[in-house]
XYZ file of C-alpha atoms in Angstrom:
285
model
C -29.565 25.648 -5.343
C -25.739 25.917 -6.211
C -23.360 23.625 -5.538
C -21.907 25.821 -3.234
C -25.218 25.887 -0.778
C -25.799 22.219 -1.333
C -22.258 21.972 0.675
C -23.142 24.339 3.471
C -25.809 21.831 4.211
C -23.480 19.565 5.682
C -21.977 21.672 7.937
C -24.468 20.323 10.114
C -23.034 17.021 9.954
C -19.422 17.932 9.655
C -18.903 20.836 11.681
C -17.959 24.090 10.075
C -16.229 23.588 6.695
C -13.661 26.392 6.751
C -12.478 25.308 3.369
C -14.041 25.066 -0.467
C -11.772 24.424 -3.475
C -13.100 23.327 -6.658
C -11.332 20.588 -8.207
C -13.125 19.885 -11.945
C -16.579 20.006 -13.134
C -19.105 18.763 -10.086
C -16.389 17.831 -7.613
C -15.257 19.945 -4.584
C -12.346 19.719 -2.069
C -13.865 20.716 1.454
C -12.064 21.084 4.899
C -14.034 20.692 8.155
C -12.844 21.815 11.659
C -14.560 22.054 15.138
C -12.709 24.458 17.618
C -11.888 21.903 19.596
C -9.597 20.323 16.598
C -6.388 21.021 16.140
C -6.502 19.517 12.439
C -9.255 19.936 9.449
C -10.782 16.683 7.997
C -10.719 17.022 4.433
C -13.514 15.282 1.662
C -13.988 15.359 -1.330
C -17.637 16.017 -2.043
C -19.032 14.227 -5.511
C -21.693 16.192 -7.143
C -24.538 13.565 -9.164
C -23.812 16.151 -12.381
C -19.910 15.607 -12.221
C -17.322 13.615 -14.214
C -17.151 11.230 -11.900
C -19.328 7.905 -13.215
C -21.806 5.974 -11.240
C -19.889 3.071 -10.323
C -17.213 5.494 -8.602
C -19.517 7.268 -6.900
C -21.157 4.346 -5.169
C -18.054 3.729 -3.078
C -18.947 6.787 -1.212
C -21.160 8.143 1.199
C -24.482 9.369 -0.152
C -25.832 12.592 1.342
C -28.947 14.554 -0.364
C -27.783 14.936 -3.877
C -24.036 14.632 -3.429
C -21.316 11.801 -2.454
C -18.461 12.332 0.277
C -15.151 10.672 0.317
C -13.003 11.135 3.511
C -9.702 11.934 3.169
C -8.249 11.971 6.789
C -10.217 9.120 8.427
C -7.924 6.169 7.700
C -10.273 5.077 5.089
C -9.674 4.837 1.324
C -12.459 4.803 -1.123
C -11.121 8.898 -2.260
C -8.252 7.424 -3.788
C -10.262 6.106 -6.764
C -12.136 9.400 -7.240
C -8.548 10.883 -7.358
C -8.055 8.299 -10.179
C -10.901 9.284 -12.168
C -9.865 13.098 -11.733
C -6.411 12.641 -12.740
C -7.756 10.576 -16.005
C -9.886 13.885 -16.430
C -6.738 16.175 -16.648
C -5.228 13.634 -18.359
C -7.865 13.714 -20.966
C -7.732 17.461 -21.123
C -3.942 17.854 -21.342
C -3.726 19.628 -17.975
C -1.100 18.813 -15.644
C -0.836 15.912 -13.079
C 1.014 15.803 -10.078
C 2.194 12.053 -10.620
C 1.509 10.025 -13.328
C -1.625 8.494 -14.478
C -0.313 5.052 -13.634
C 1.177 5.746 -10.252
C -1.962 7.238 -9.255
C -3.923 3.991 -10.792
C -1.692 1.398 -8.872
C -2.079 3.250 -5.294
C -5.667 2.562 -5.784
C -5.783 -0.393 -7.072
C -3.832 -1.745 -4.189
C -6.760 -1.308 -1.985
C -9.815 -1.893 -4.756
C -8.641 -4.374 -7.150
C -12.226 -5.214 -8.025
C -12.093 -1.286 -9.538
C -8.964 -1.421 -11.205
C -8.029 -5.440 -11.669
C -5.724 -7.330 -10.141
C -2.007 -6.246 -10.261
C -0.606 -8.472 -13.259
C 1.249 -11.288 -12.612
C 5.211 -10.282 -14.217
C 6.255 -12.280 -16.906
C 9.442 -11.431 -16.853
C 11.527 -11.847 -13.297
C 15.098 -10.468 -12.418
C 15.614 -15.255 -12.181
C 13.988 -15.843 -15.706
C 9.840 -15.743 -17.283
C 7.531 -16.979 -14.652
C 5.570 -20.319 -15.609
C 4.213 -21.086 -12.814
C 2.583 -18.318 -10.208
C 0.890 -18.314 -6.816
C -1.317 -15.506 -5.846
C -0.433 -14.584 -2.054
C -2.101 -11.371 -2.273
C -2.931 -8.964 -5.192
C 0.597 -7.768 -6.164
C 2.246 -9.962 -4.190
C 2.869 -13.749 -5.938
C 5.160 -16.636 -5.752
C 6.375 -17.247 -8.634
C 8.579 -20.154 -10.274
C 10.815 -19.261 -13.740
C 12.021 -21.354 -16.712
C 15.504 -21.483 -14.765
C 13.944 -23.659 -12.053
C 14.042 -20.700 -9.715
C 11.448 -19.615 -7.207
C 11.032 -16.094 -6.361
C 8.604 -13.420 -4.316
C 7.571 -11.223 -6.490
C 6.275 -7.518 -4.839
C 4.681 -4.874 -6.805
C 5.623 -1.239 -6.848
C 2.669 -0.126 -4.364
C 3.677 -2.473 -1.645
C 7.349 -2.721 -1.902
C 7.518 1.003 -1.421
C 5.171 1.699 1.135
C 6.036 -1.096 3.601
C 9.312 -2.294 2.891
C 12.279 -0.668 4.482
C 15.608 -0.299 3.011
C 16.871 -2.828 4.645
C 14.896 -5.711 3.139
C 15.041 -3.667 -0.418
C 18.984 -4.303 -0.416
C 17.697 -7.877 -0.793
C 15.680 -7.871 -3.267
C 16.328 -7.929 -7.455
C 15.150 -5.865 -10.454
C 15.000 -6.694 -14.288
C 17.068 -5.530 -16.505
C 14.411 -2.892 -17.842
C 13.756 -1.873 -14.371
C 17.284 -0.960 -13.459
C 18.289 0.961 -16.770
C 15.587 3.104 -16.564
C 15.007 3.575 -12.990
C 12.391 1.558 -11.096
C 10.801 4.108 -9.268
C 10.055 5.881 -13.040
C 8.856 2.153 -14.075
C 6.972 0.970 -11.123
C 8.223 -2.492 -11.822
C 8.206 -5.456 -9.524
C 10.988 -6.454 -6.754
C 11.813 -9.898 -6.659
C 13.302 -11.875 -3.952
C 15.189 -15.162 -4.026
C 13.337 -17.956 -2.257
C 16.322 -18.334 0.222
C 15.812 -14.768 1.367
C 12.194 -14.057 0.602
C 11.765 -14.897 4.331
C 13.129 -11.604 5.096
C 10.408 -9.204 3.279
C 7.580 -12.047 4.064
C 8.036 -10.731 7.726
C 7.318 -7.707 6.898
C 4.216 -8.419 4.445
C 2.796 -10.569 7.124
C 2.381 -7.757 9.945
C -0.180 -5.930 7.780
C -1.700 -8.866 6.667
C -2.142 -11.123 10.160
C -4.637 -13.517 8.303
C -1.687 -14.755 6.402
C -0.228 -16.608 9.980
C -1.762 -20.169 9.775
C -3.284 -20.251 5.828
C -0.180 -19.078 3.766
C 2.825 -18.556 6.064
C 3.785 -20.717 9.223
C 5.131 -18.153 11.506
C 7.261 -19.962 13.676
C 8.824 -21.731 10.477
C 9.264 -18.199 9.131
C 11.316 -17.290 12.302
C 13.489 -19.790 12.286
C 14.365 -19.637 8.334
C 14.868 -15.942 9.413
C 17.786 -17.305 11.698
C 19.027 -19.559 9.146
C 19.165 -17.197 5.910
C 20.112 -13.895 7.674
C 21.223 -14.661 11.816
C 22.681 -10.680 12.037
C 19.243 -9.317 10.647
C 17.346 -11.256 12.794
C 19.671 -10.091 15.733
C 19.526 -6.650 14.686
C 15.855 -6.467 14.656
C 15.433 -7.996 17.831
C 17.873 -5.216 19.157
C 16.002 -2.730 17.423
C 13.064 -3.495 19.281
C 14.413 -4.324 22.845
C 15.724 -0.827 22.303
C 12.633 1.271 21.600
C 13.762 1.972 18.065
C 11.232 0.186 16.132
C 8.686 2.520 17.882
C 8.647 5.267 15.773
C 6.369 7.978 18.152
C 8.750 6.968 20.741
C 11.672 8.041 18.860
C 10.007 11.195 17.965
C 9.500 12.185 21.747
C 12.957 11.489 22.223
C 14.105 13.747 19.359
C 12.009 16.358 21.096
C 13.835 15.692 24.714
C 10.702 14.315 26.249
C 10.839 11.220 28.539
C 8.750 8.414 27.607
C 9.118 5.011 27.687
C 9.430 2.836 24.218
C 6.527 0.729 23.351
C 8.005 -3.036 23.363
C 6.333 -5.891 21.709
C 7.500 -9.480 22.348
C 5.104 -10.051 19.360
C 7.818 -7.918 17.052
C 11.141 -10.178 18.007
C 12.132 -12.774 16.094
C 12.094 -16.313 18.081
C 13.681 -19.625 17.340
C 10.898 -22.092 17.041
C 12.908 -25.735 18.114
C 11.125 -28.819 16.188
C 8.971 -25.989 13.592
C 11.614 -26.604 10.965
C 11.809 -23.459 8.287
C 9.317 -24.591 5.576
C 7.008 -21.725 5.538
C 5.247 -21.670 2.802
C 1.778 -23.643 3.753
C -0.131 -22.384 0.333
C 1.541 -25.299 -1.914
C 3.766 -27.159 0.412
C 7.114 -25.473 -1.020
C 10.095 -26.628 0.618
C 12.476 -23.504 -0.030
Protein backbone atom coordinates (compact mmCIF):
# COMPACT_ATOMS: atom_id res chain seq x y z
CA UNK A 1 0.00 0.00 0.00
CA UNK A 2 1.34 3.62 -0.72
CA UNK A 3 1.75 6.10 1.53
CA UNK A 4 -0.84 7.90 -0.01
CA UNK A 5 -3.70 5.05 0.81
CA UNK A 6 -2.20 4.42 4.20
CA UNK A 7 -3.47 8.25 4.80
CA UNK A 8 -6.93 7.82 3.38
CA UNK A 9 -7.33 5.34 6.14
CA UNK A 10 -7.70 7.90 8.60
CA UNK A 11 -10.20 9.74 7.13
CA UNK A 12 -12.26 7.66 9.18
CA UNK A 13 -10.93 9.08 12.21
CA UNK A 14 -10.34 12.58 11.05
CA UNK A 15 -13.01 13.41 8.81
CA UNK A 16 -12.28 14.04 5.19
CA UNK A 17 -8.67 15.18 4.62
CA UNK A 18 -9.13 17.70 1.80
CA UNK A 19 -5.44 18.31 1.81
CA UNK A 20 -1.99 16.13 1.05
CA UNK A 21 1.39 17.87 0.68
CA UNK A 22 4.50 16.03 0.91
CA UNK A 23 7.04 17.54 2.99
CA UNK A 24 10.49 15.16 2.71
CA UNK A 25 11.03 11.55 2.45
CA UNK A 26 8.11 9.58 4.65
CA UNK A 27 6.47 12.68 6.09
CA UNK A 28 3.18 14.29 4.85
CA UNK A 29 1.33 17.58 5.62
CA UNK A 30 -2.52 16.66 5.75
CA UNK A 31 -5.60 19.01 6.26
CA UNK A 32 -8.87 17.62 7.67
CA UNK A 33 -12.32 19.37 7.52
CA UNK A 34 -15.94 18.25 8.38
CA UNK A 35 -18.69 20.47 6.67
CA UNK A 36 -19.69 21.64 9.63
CA UNK A 37 -16.04 23.41 10.16
CA UNK A 38 -15.30 26.49 9.18
CA UNK A 39 -11.39 25.77 9.58
CA UNK A 40 -9.12 22.55 8.49
CA UNK A 41 -7.05 20.83 11.28
CA UNK A 42 -3.77 20.30 9.94
CA UNK A 43 -1.10 17.10 10.99
CA UNK A 44 1.63 16.13 10.09
CA UNK A 45 1.54 12.40 9.47
CA UNK A 46 5.11 10.46 10.28
CA UNK A 47 5.67 7.55 8.09
CA UNK A 48 7.89 4.43 10.20
CA UNK A 49 10.29 4.58 6.77
CA UNK A 50 10.91 8.46 7.11
CA UNK A 51 13.78 10.70 8.31
CA UNK A 52 12.31 11.28 11.24
CA UNK A 53 14.17 8.94 14.17
CA UNK A 54 12.47 6.85 16.72
CA UNK A 55 12.74 8.92 19.65
CA UNK A 56 10.84 11.82 17.66
CA UNK A 57 8.36 9.82 16.58
CA UNK A 58 7.31 8.52 19.96
CA UNK A 59 6.00 11.94 20.97
CA UNK A 60 3.22 11.34 18.62
CA UNK A 61 0.20 9.55 18.13
CA UNK A 62 0.60 6.04 16.76
CA UNK A 63 -1.96 4.92 14.18
CA UNK A 64 -1.40 1.55 12.00
CA UNK A 65 1.99 2.10 10.57
CA UNK A 66 2.24 5.88 10.77
CA UNK A 67 2.57 8.75 13.60
CA UNK A 68 0.28 12.02 13.70
CA UNK A 69 1.25 15.30 15.11
CA UNK A 70 -1.56 17.95 15.45
CA UNK A 71 -0.95 21.14 14.40
CA UNK A 72 -4.15 23.17 15.31
CA UNK A 73 -5.19 21.54 18.61
CA UNK A 74 -3.29 23.70 21.10
CA UNK A 75 -0.88 20.96 21.54
CA UNK A 76 2.84 20.92 20.67
CA UNK A 77 4.73 17.77 20.17
CA UNK A 78 4.83 18.86 15.85
CA UNK A 79 7.15 21.45 16.66
CA UNK A 80 10.02 18.98 17.20
CA UNK A 81 9.23 17.02 14.02
CA UNK A 82 9.48 20.52 12.36
CA UNK A 83 12.96 20.56 14.01
CA UNK A 84 14.11 17.41 12.66
CA UNK A 85 12.76 18.47 9.08
CA UNK A 86 14.39 21.71 9.03
CA UNK A 87 17.85 19.86 10.16
CA UNK A 88 16.97 17.66 6.99
CA UNK A 89 17.01 20.70 4.56
CA UNK A 90 19.59 21.93 6.42
CA UNK A 91 21.62 18.89 5.76
CA UNK A 92 20.70 18.96 2.12
CA UNK A 93 21.39 22.66 1.46
CA UNK A 94 17.74 23.42 0.71
CA UNK A 95 16.18 26.40 2.00
CA UNK A 96 14.64 27.12 5.48
CA UNK A 97 12.13 29.45 6.33
CA UNK A 98 13.91 30.56 9.70
CA UNK A 99 16.94 29.45 10.91
CA UNK A 100 17.98 26.18 12.24
CA UNK A 101 18.38 27.65 15.69
CA UNK A 102 15.22 29.68 15.90
CA UNK A 103 13.36 26.73 14.94
CA UNK A 104 15.44 24.57 17.72
CA UNK A 105 14.72 27.12 20.62
CA UNK A 106 10.75 27.32 19.88
CA UNK A 107 10.84 23.71 20.61
CA UNK A 108 12.90 23.41 23.08
CA UNK A 109 10.87 25.82 25.08
CA UNK A 110 8.20 23.30 25.45
CA UNK A 111 10.51 19.83 25.40
CA UNK A 112 13.67 20.61 27.03
CA UNK A 113 14.17 16.94 27.79
CA UNK A 114 14.49 16.78 23.60
CA UNK A 115 16.59 19.59 23.07
CA UNK A 116 18.34 20.47 26.74
CA UNK A 117 17.81 23.02 28.85
CA UNK A 118 18.19 26.65 27.56
CA UNK A 119 21.89 27.55 28.76
CA UNK A 120 22.38 29.52 31.54
CA UNK A 121 24.23 33.14 29.89
CA UNK A 122 27.51 33.74 30.98
CA UNK A 123 27.72 36.88 30.00
CA UNK A 124 24.81 39.54 31.29
CA UNK A 125 24.14 43.19 30.01
CA UNK A 126 25.38 43.79 34.63
CA UNK A 127 28.62 41.60 34.29
CA UNK A 128 29.43 37.25 33.99
CA UNK A 129 26.94 35.42 36.05
CA UNK A 130 28.50 33.36 39.09
CA UNK A 131 25.87 32.50 40.69
CA UNK A 132 22.35 31.30 38.87
CA UNK A 133 18.88 30.20 39.92
CA UNK A 134 16.80 28.16 37.64
CA UNK A 135 13.10 29.65 37.78
CA UNK A 136 12.11 27.94 34.74
CA UNK A 137 14.04 26.61 31.65
CA UNK A 138 15.17 29.92 30.03
CA UNK A 139 14.20 31.89 32.59
CA UNK A 140 17.04 32.25 35.69
CA UNK A 141 18.06 34.57 38.37
CA UNK A 142 21.15 35.29 38.07
CA UNK A 143 23.89 37.22 40.27
CA UNK A 144 27.25 38.83 38.30
CA UNK A 145 30.85 39.54 39.40
CA UNK A 146 29.60 43.31 39.87
CA UNK A 147 27.42 42.24 42.81
CA UNK A 148 24.38 42.70 40.63
CA UNK A 149 21.29 40.55 40.45
CA UNK A 150 19.40 40.25 37.35
CA UNK A 151 16.32 38.17 35.50
CA UNK A 152 17.58 36.77 32.84
CA UNK A 153 14.74 35.73 29.84
CA UNK A 154 15.58 33.81 26.84
CA UNK A 155 14.72 34.70 23.30
CA UNK A 156 11.59 32.19 23.10
CA UNK A 157 9.86 33.66 26.06
CA UNK A 158 10.75 37.24 26.02
CA UNK A 159 9.25 37.45 22.58
CA UNK A 160 6.27 35.56 22.77
CA UNK A 161 4.88 36.85 26.09
CA UNK A 162 6.41 39.97 26.85
CA UNK A 163 4.91 43.15 25.58
CA UNK A 164 6.71 46.18 24.61
CA UNK A 165 6.10 47.72 27.43
CA UNK A 166 8.04 45.55 29.87
CA UNK A 167 10.84 45.08 26.90
CA UNK A 168 11.64 48.97 27.29
CA UNK A 169 12.82 47.68 30.67
CA UNK A 170 14.84 45.27 30.08
CA UNK A 171 18.91 45.21 28.92
CA UNK A 172 20.97 43.53 26.16
CA UNK A 173 24.80 42.75 25.88
CA UNK A 174 26.89 44.40 24.01
CA UNK A 175 26.97 41.54 21.26
CA UNK A 176 23.29 41.46 21.31
CA UNK A 177 22.72 45.08 20.49
CA UNK A 178 25.45 45.50 17.66
CA UNK A 179 24.22 42.85 15.82
CA UNK A 180 20.61 42.87 16.41
CA UNK A 181 18.99 40.63 19.03
CA UNK A 182 16.28 39.34 17.20
CA UNK A 183 19.22 37.96 14.47
CA UNK A 184 21.08 36.64 17.82
CA UNK A 185 18.34 35.29 19.89
CA UNK A 186 20.19 36.44 22.94
CA UNK A 187 18.88 36.83 26.43
CA UNK A 188 16.99 40.05 28.01
CA UNK A 189 18.02 40.91 31.29
CA UNK A 190 16.27 42.85 33.86
CA UNK A 191 17.58 44.73 36.88
CA UNK A 192 16.43 43.23 40.16
CA UNK A 193 14.67 46.59 41.05
CA UNK A 194 12.48 46.24 37.99
CA UNK A 195 12.42 42.54 37.30
CA UNK A 196 9.08 42.75 39.19
CA UNK A 197 7.62 44.19 36.17
CA UNK A 198 8.21 41.18 33.51
CA UNK A 199 7.85 38.55 36.62
CA UNK A 200 4.08 39.60 36.37
CA UNK A 201 3.88 38.73 33.28
CA UNK A 202 5.91 35.27 33.45
CA UNK A 203 3.78 34.34 36.35
CA UNK A 204 0.24 34.37 34.48
CA UNK A 205 1.35 31.47 32.26
CA UNK A 206 3.01 29.81 34.84
CA UNK A 207 0.29 29.98 38.02
CA UNK A 208 2.34 27.23 39.93
CA UNK A 209 4.96 29.84 40.41
CA UNK A 210 2.35 31.89 43.11
CA UNK A 211 3.33 30.38 46.55
CA UNK A 212 6.84 28.22 45.60
CA UNK A 213 8.94 30.92 43.71
CA UNK A 214 7.09 34.26 43.69
CA UNK A 215 4.88 35.76 46.60
CA UNK A 216 2.20 37.44 44.71
CA UNK A 217 1.00 39.92 46.94
CA UNK A 218 4.78 40.95 47.64
CA UNK A 219 5.10 41.12 43.85
CA UNK A 220 2.17 43.67 43.76
CA UNK A 221 3.25 45.83 46.02
CA UNK A 222 7.07 46.03 44.71
CA UNK A 223 5.07 46.67 41.45
CA UNK A 224 3.76 49.94 43.23
CA UNK A 225 7.02 50.76 44.60
CA UNK A 226 9.42 50.33 41.41
CA UNK A 227 6.95 51.53 38.69
CA UNK A 228 3.43 53.33 40.54
CA UNK A 229 2.30 54.76 36.70
CA UNK A 230 2.68 51.13 35.20
CA UNK A 231 0.91 49.64 37.77
CA UNK A 232 -1.83 52.41 37.36
CA UNK A 233 -1.86 52.06 33.78
CA UNK A 234 -2.46 48.43 33.80
CA UNK A 235 -5.09 48.56 36.19
CA UNK A 236 -6.76 51.16 33.76
CA UNK A 237 -6.13 49.00 31.00
CA UNK A 238 -8.13 46.42 32.43
CA UNK A 239 -11.04 48.36 34.15
CA UNK A 240 -11.33 49.53 30.57
CA UNK A 241 -11.76 46.34 28.55
CA UNK A 242 -8.45 46.86 26.81
CA UNK A 243 -6.51 44.06 28.12
CA UNK A 244 -9.23 41.82 26.52
CA UNK A 245 -8.04 41.40 23.30
CA UNK A 246 -11.43 39.53 21.51
CA UNK A 247 -13.21 42.32 23.07
CA UNK A 248 -11.28 44.87 21.34
CA UNK A 249 -11.61 43.05 18.17
CA UNK A 250 -15.54 43.17 18.32
CA UNK A 251 -15.25 46.67 18.92
CA UNK A 252 -13.01 47.30 15.88
CA UNK A 253 -15.74 45.50 13.99
CA UNK A 254 -18.68 47.91 15.55
CA UNK A 255 -20.22 45.09 17.48
CA UNK A 256 -21.47 45.64 21.09
CA UNK A 257 -20.11 43.45 23.63
CA UNK A 258 -19.14 43.86 26.89
CA UNK A 259 -15.19 43.61 27.97
CA UNK A 260 -14.22 40.62 29.91
CA UNK A 261 -12.91 42.12 33.43
CA UNK A 262 -10.79 40.22 35.79
CA UNK A 263 -10.17 41.51 39.34
CA UNK A 264 -7.56 38.65 39.18
CA UNK A 265 -5.57 40.92 36.33
CA UNK A 266 -5.30 44.38 38.57
CA UNK A 267 -2.59 45.06 40.46
CA UNK A 268 -3.45 45.39 44.41
CA UNK A 269 -1.54 46.86 47.28
CA UNK A 270 -0.99 44.09 49.72
CA UNK A 271 -0.63 46.29 53.40
CA UNK A 272 1.80 44.24 55.91
CA UNK A 273 3.09 41.65 52.59
CA UNK A 274 6.17 43.83 52.28
CA UNK A 275 7.82 43.54 48.50
CA UNK A 276 10.31 40.64 48.96
CA UNK A 277 9.16 38.33 46.34
CA UNK A 278 11.45 36.14 45.61
CA UNK A 279 10.58 32.89 47.97
CA UNK A 280 13.14 30.43 45.90
CA UNK A 281 16.37 31.73 47.96
CA UNK A 282 15.06 34.33 50.27
CA UNK A 283 16.45 37.37 48.06
CA UNK A 284 15.71 40.60 49.46
CA UNK A 285 15.79 42.81 46.15
Amino acid sequence: MCDYEKMSDLEGELGPIVGKEWICPGIYLLSARNDDELLSRDYYAVMEKSIIPPEARAYGRKRSSLWLFPMTDGSAEYKIIQYEVAKYRARNNLPLEEPLRATAFFAAQSFPEYFGAFPVPLHTSRGCTIRHWVLDNGIYWLETDRCEEVLAVCYPVWSTELSDLEMELGEQTKYDSRRDIEETLGYIFFPAEVSCIPLRELLRARPEWAGTVIDKPALMNAIWKAAPAYATLMNCQEQSGKNDLFFSLLAEAGVDAAPNISAANMIWLFPGAGDNFLLFRGANV
